[in-house]
């Protein structure tokens, strides 16, 4: 068996196990990392593509996860908020906190937590204010820390 066949076999197995547990799209838009982050933070993972990524178990409120992979040319990156329509902003407004994870491949290395009230006004500046999905806002890891984000997980 080639190494490529072995990788495909492992990915197929992960997809099968996820499917048996109600996750039909594990590899869509980094959902596999959202699953890992929810497990590390003790949140209730929600396997869907719209709305909160998980529910904070202490408050019962939905939360938003954003991730960057440090395995890139710069070793950094930024957390991206896309499709900032009115409905997306309403969904984000239901959150109490948002979480931003740094990952190295499939390994979660650090997670920041920030109160949604601290970041939503900055996101809203770039929202469309309509049903248009063309709004976009990004934040660096250091910017989030300056805004008051705290480290809640570190490997």
PDB file of C-alpha atoms in Angstrom:
ATOM      1  CA  UNK A   1       0.000   0.000   0.000  1.00  0.00           C
ATOM      2  CA  UNK A   2       1.379   3.425  -0.907  1.00  0.00           C
ATOM      3  CA  UNK A   3       1.478   6.271   1.579  1.00  0.00           C
ATOM      4  CA  UNK A   4      -1.260   8.017  -0.428  1.00  0.00           C
ATOM      5  CA  UNK A   5      -3.480   4.945  -0.140  1.00  0.00           C
ATOM      6  CA  UNK A   6      -2.807   4.921   3.600  1.00  0.00           C
ATOM      7  CA  UNK A   7      -3.797   8.598   3.957  1.00  0.00           C
ATOM      8  CA  UNK A   8      -6.981   7.993   1.952  1.00  0.00           C
ATOM      9  CA  UNK A   9      -7.787   4.960   4.099  1.00  0.00           C
ATOM     10  CA  UNK A  10      -7.445   6.992   7.322  1.00  0.00           C
ATOM     11  CA  UNK A  11      -9.521   9.874   5.944  1.00  0.00           C
ATOM     12  CA  UNK A  12     -12.202   7.444   4.806  1.00  0.00           C
ATOM     13  CA  UNK A  13     -12.247   5.846   8.248  1.00  0.00           C
ATOM     14  CA  UNK A  14     -12.615   9.240   9.952  1.00  0.00           C
ATOM     15  CA  UNK A  15     -15.459  10.092   7.572  1.00  0.00           C
ATOM     16  CA  UNK A  16     -17.158   6.749   8.304  1.00  0.00           C
ATOM     17  CA  UNK A  17     -16.917   7.165  12.101  1.00  0.00           C
ATOM     18  CA  UNK A  18     -18.187  10.748  11.875  1.00  0.00           C
ATOM     19  CA  UNK A  19     -21.087   9.634   9.688  1.00  0.00           C
ATOM     20  CA  UNK A  20     -22.045   6.954  12.198  1.00  0.00           C
ATOM     21  CA  UNK A  21     -22.242   9.744  14.768  1.00  0.00           C
ATOM     22  CA  UNK A  22     -24.424  12.123  12.776  1.00  0.00           C
ATOM     23  CA  UNK A  23     -21.764  14.181  11.010  1.00  0.00           C
ATOM     24  CA  UNK A  24     -22.293  13.851   7.278  1.00  0.00           C
ATOM     25  CA  UNK A  25     -19.857  16.574   6.181  1.00  0.00           C
ATOM     26  CA  UNK A  26     -16.782  16.292   8.438  1.00  0.00           C
ATOM     27  CA  UNK A  27     -14.408  17.773   5.873  1.00  0.00           C
ATOM     28  CA  UNK A  28     -16.570  20.762   4.867  1.00  0.00           C
ATOM     29  CA  UNK A  29     -15.098  24.138   5.836  1.00  0.00           C
ATOM     30  CA  UNK A  30     -12.833  22.768   8.612  1.00  0.00           C
ATOM     31  CA  UNK A  31     -15.721  21.116  10.471  1.00  0.00           C
ATOM     32  CA  UNK A  32     -13.250  18.466  11.688  1.00  0.00           C
ATOM     33  CA  UNK A  33     -11.364  21.210  13.552  1.00  0.00           C
ATOM     34  CA  UNK A  34     -14.566  22.646  15.002  1.00  0.00           C
ATOM     35  CA  UNK A  35     -15.288  19.155  16.359  1.00  0.00           C
ATOM     36  CA  UNK A  36     -11.821  19.019  17.937  1.00  0.00           C
ATOM     37  CA  UNK A  37     -12.158  22.536  19.404  1.00  0.00           C
ATOM     38  CA  UNK A  38     -15.590  21.777  20.891  1.00  0.00           C
ATOM     39  CA  UNK A  39     -14.196  18.623  22.516  1.00  0.00           C
ATOM     40  CA  UNK A  40     -11.196  20.483  23.993  1.00  0.00           C
ATOM     41  CA  UNK A  41     -13.409  23.301  25.336  1.00  0.00           C
ATOM     42  CA  UNK A  42     -16.201  21.067  26.635  1.00  0.00           C
ATOM     43  CA  UNK A  43     -18.768  22.571  24.257  1.00  0.00           C
ATOM     44  CA  UNK A  44     -21.681  20.773  22.594  1.00  0.00           C
ATOM     45  CA  UNK A  45     -20.666  20.443  18.924  1.00  0.00           C
ATOM     46  CA  UNK A  46     -23.335  21.211  16.309  1.00  0.00           C
ATOM     47  CA  UNK A  47     -22.689  19.454  12.961  1.00  0.00           C
ATOM     48  CA  UNK A  48     -24.363  21.902  10.590  1.00  0.00           C
ATOM     49  CA  UNK A  49     -23.140  24.564   8.204  1.00  0.00           C
ATOM     50  CA  UNK A  50     -25.351  27.492   9.288  1.00  0.00           C
ATOM     51  CA  UNK A  51     -25.647  29.080  12.730  1.00  0.00           C
ATOM     52  CA  UNK A  52     -23.408  28.555  15.743  1.00  0.00           C
ATOM     53  CA  UNK A  53     -20.584  26.038  15.511  1.00  0.00           C
ATOM     54  CA  UNK A  54     -21.198  24.772  19.039  1.00  0.00           C
ATOM     55  CA  UNK A  55     -23.127  25.562  22.204  1.00  0.00           C
ATOM     56  CA  UNK A  56     -21.342  26.695  25.340  1.00  0.00           C
ATOM     57  CA  UNK A  57     -22.482  24.196  27.948  1.00  0.00           C
ATOM     58  CA  UNK A  58     -22.388  26.641  30.864  1.00  0.00           C
ATOM     59  CA  UNK A  59     -24.623  29.284  29.224  1.00  0.00           C
ATOM     60  CA  UNK A  60     -26.492  27.221  26.612  1.00  0.00           C
ATOM     61  CA  UNK A  61     -25.687  29.902  24.022  1.00  0.00           C
ATOM     62  CA  UNK A  62     -24.360  29.273  20.530  1.00  0.00           C
ATOM     63  CA  UNK A  63     -20.810  30.277  19.772  1.00  0.00           C
ATOM     64  CA  UNK A  64     -18.711  30.957  16.705  1.00  0.00           C
ATOM     65  CA  UNK A  65     -15.350  29.309  16.004  1.00  0.00           C
ATOM     66  CA  UNK A  66     -12.670  30.644  13.672  1.00  0.00           C
ATOM     67  CA  UNK A  67      -9.419  28.854  12.924  1.00  0.00           C
ATOM     68  CA  UNK A  68      -6.093  29.499  11.265  1.00  0.00           C
ATOM     69  CA  UNK A  69      -3.510  26.901  10.300  1.00  0.00           C
ATOM     70  CA  UNK A  70       0.015  27.955  11.225  1.00  0.00           C
ATOM     71  CA  UNK A  71       1.349  25.583   8.560  1.00  0.00           C
ATOM     72  CA  UNK A  72       1.463  28.189   5.832  1.00  0.00           C
ATOM     73  CA  UNK A  73       4.075  30.388   4.198  1.00  0.00           C
ATOM     74  CA  UNK A  74       4.009  33.088   6.885  1.00  0.00           C
ATOM     75  CA  UNK A  75       3.386  30.860   9.915  1.00  0.00           C
ATOM     76  CA  UNK A  76       0.489  33.140  10.830  1.00  0.00           C
ATOM     77  CA  UNK A  77      -2.648  34.339   9.169  1.00  0.00           C
ATOM     78  CA  UNK A  78      -5.894  35.980  10.121  1.00  0.00           C
ATOM     79  CA  UNK A  79      -9.317  34.869  11.247  1.00  0.00           C
ATOM     80  CA  UNK A  80     -11.910  35.562   8.570  1.00  0.00           C
ATOM     81  CA  UNK A  81     -15.547  36.596   8.862  1.00  0.00           C
ATOM     82  CA  UNK A  82     -17.218  36.236   5.468  1.00  0.00           C
ATOM     83  CA  UNK A  83     -20.753  36.675   4.134  1.00  0.00           C
ATOM     84  CA  UNK A  84     -21.631  39.469   6.575  1.00  0.00           C
ATOM     85  CA  UNK A  85     -25.273  39.902   5.573  1.00  0.00           C
ATOM     86  CA  UNK A  86     -28.053  40.930   7.954  1.00  0.00           C
ATOM     87  CA  UNK A  87     -28.882  37.280   8.683  1.00  0.00           C
ATOM     88  CA  UNK A  88     -25.233  36.417   9.391  1.00  0.00           C
ATOM     89  CA  UNK A  89     -24.947  39.385  11.752  1.00  0.00           C
ATOM     90  CA  UNK A  90     -28.107  38.249  13.556  1.00  0.00           C
ATOM     91  CA  UNK A  91     -26.578  34.789  14.016  1.00  0.00           C
ATOM     92  CA  UNK A  92     -23.352  36.282  15.373  1.00  0.00           C
ATOM     93  CA  UNK A  93     -25.410  38.508  17.677  1.00  0.00           C
ATOM     94  CA  UNK A  94     -26.842  35.425  19.403  1.00  0.00           C
ATOM     95  CA  UNK A  95     -23.406  34.492  20.709  1.00  0.00           C
ATOM     96  CA  UNK A  96     -22.018  35.512  24.083  1.00  0.00           C
ATOM     97  CA  UNK A  97     -18.423  34.576  23.249  1.00  0.00           C
ATOM     98  CA  UNK A  98     -16.395  33.724  20.166  1.00  0.00           C
ATOM     99  CA  UNK A  99     -13.399  31.411  20.009  1.00  0.00           C
ATOM    100  CA  UNK A 100     -10.343  31.661  17.768  1.00  0.00           C
ATOM    101  CA  UNK A 101      -8.073  28.669  17.388  1.00  0.00           C
ATOM    102  CA  UNK A 102      -4.577  28.253  16.048  1.00  0.00           C
ATOM    103  CA  UNK A 103      -3.959  24.819  14.621  1.00  0.00           C
ATOM    104  CA  UNK A 104      -0.934  22.986  13.297  1.00  0.00           C
ATOM    105  CA  UNK A 105      -2.430  20.555  10.821  1.00  0.00           C
ATOM    106  CA  UNK A 106      -5.083  18.718  12.850  1.00  0.00           C
ATOM    107  CA  UNK A 107      -3.548  19.621  16.200  1.00  0.00           C
ATOM    108  CA  UNK A 108      -5.154  22.462  18.138  1.00  0.00           C
ATOM    109  CA  UNK A 109      -2.357  24.472  19.744  1.00  0.00           C
ATOM    110  CA  UNK A 110      -4.087  27.540  21.220  1.00  0.00           C
ATOM    111  CA  UNK A 111      -7.586  28.966  21.613  1.00  0.00           C
ATOM    112  CA  UNK A 112      -8.559  32.541  22.405  1.00  0.00           C
ATOM    113  CA  UNK A 113     -11.945  33.514  23.845  1.00  0.00           C
ATOM    114  CA  UNK A 114     -13.416  36.982  23.458  1.00  0.00           C
ATOM    115  CA  UNK A 115     -16.736  38.431  24.533  1.00  0.00           C
ATOM    116  CA  UNK A 116     -18.898  38.925  21.477  1.00  0.00           C
ATOM    117  CA  UNK A 117     -19.789  42.418  22.702  1.00  0.00           C
ATOM    118  CA  UNK A 118     -16.132  43.448  22.252  1.00  0.00           C
ATOM    119  CA  UNK A 119     -15.809  42.244  18.671  1.00  0.00           C
ATOM    120  CA  UNK A 120     -19.280  42.543  17.121  1.00  0.00           C
ATOM    121  CA  UNK A 121     -19.115  46.342  16.659  1.00  0.00           C
ATOM    122  CA  UNK A 122     -15.899  45.934  14.643  1.00  0.00           C
ATOM    123  CA  UNK A 123     -17.434  43.184  12.519  1.00  0.00           C
ATOM    124  CA  UNK A 124     -20.569  45.279  12.001  1.00  0.00           C
ATOM    125  CA  UNK A 125     -18.453  48.067  10.472  1.00  0.00           C
ATOM    126  CA  UNK A 126     -17.783  45.760   7.519  1.00  0.00           C
ATOM    127  CA  UNK A 127     -21.228  44.153   7.308  1.00  0.00           C
ATOM    128  CA  UNK A 128     -23.366  44.973   4.292  1.00  0.00           C
ATOM    129  CA  UNK A 129     -26.457  46.064   6.209  1.00  0.00           C
ATOM    130  CA  UNK A 130     -28.504  44.155   3.600  1.00  0.00           C
ATOM    131  CA  UNK A 131     -29.080  40.616   2.393  1.00  0.00           C
ATOM    132  CA  UNK A 132     -25.873  40.894   0.332  1.00  0.00           C
ATOM    133  CA  UNK A 133     -23.158  38.464   1.416  1.00  0.00           C
ATOM    134  CA  UNK A 134     -20.240  40.644   0.304  1.00  0.00           C
ATOM    135  CA  UNK A 135     -19.185  41.934   3.741  1.00  0.00           C
ATOM    136  CA  UNK A 136     -15.858  40.725   5.133  1.00  0.00           C
ATOM    137  CA  UNK A 137     -13.747  41.379   8.238  1.00  0.00           C
ATOM    138  CA  UNK A 138     -10.542  39.770   9.482  1.00  0.00           C
ATOM    139  CA  UNK A 139      -8.550  39.830  12.709  1.00  0.00           C
ATOM    140  CA  UNK A 140      -4.994  38.802  13.531  1.00  0.00           C
ATOM    141  CA  UNK A 141      -4.236  36.765  16.641  1.00  0.00           C
ATOM    142  CA  UNK A 142      -2.388  39.734  18.189  1.00  0.00           C
ATOM    143  CA  UNK A 143      -5.282  42.124  17.424  1.00  0.00           C
ATOM    144  CA  UNK A 144      -7.710  39.827  19.251  1.00  0.00           C
ATOM    145  CA  UNK A 145      -5.424  39.807  22.294  1.00  0.00           C
ATOM    146  CA  UNK A 146      -5.281  43.624  22.218  1.00  0.00           C
ATOM    147  CA  UNK A 147      -9.094  43.685  22.119  1.00  0.00           C
ATOM    148  CA  UNK A 148      -9.217  41.628  25.308  1.00  0.00           C
ATOM    149  CA  UNK A 149      -9.218  38.004  24.162  1.00  0.00           C
ATOM    150  CA  UNK A 150      -7.897  35.534  26.702  1.00  0.00           C
ATOM    151  CA  UNK A 151      -6.124  32.232  26.180  1.00  0.00           C
ATOM    152  CA  UNK A 152      -8.483  29.410  27.259  1.00  0.00           C
ATOM    153  CA  UNK A 153      -6.565  26.482  25.805  1.00  0.00           C
ATOM    154  CA  UNK A 154      -2.875  25.971  25.096  1.00  0.00           C
ATOM    155  CA  UNK A 155      -1.151  22.753  24.233  1.00  0.00           C
TER     156      UNK A 155
END
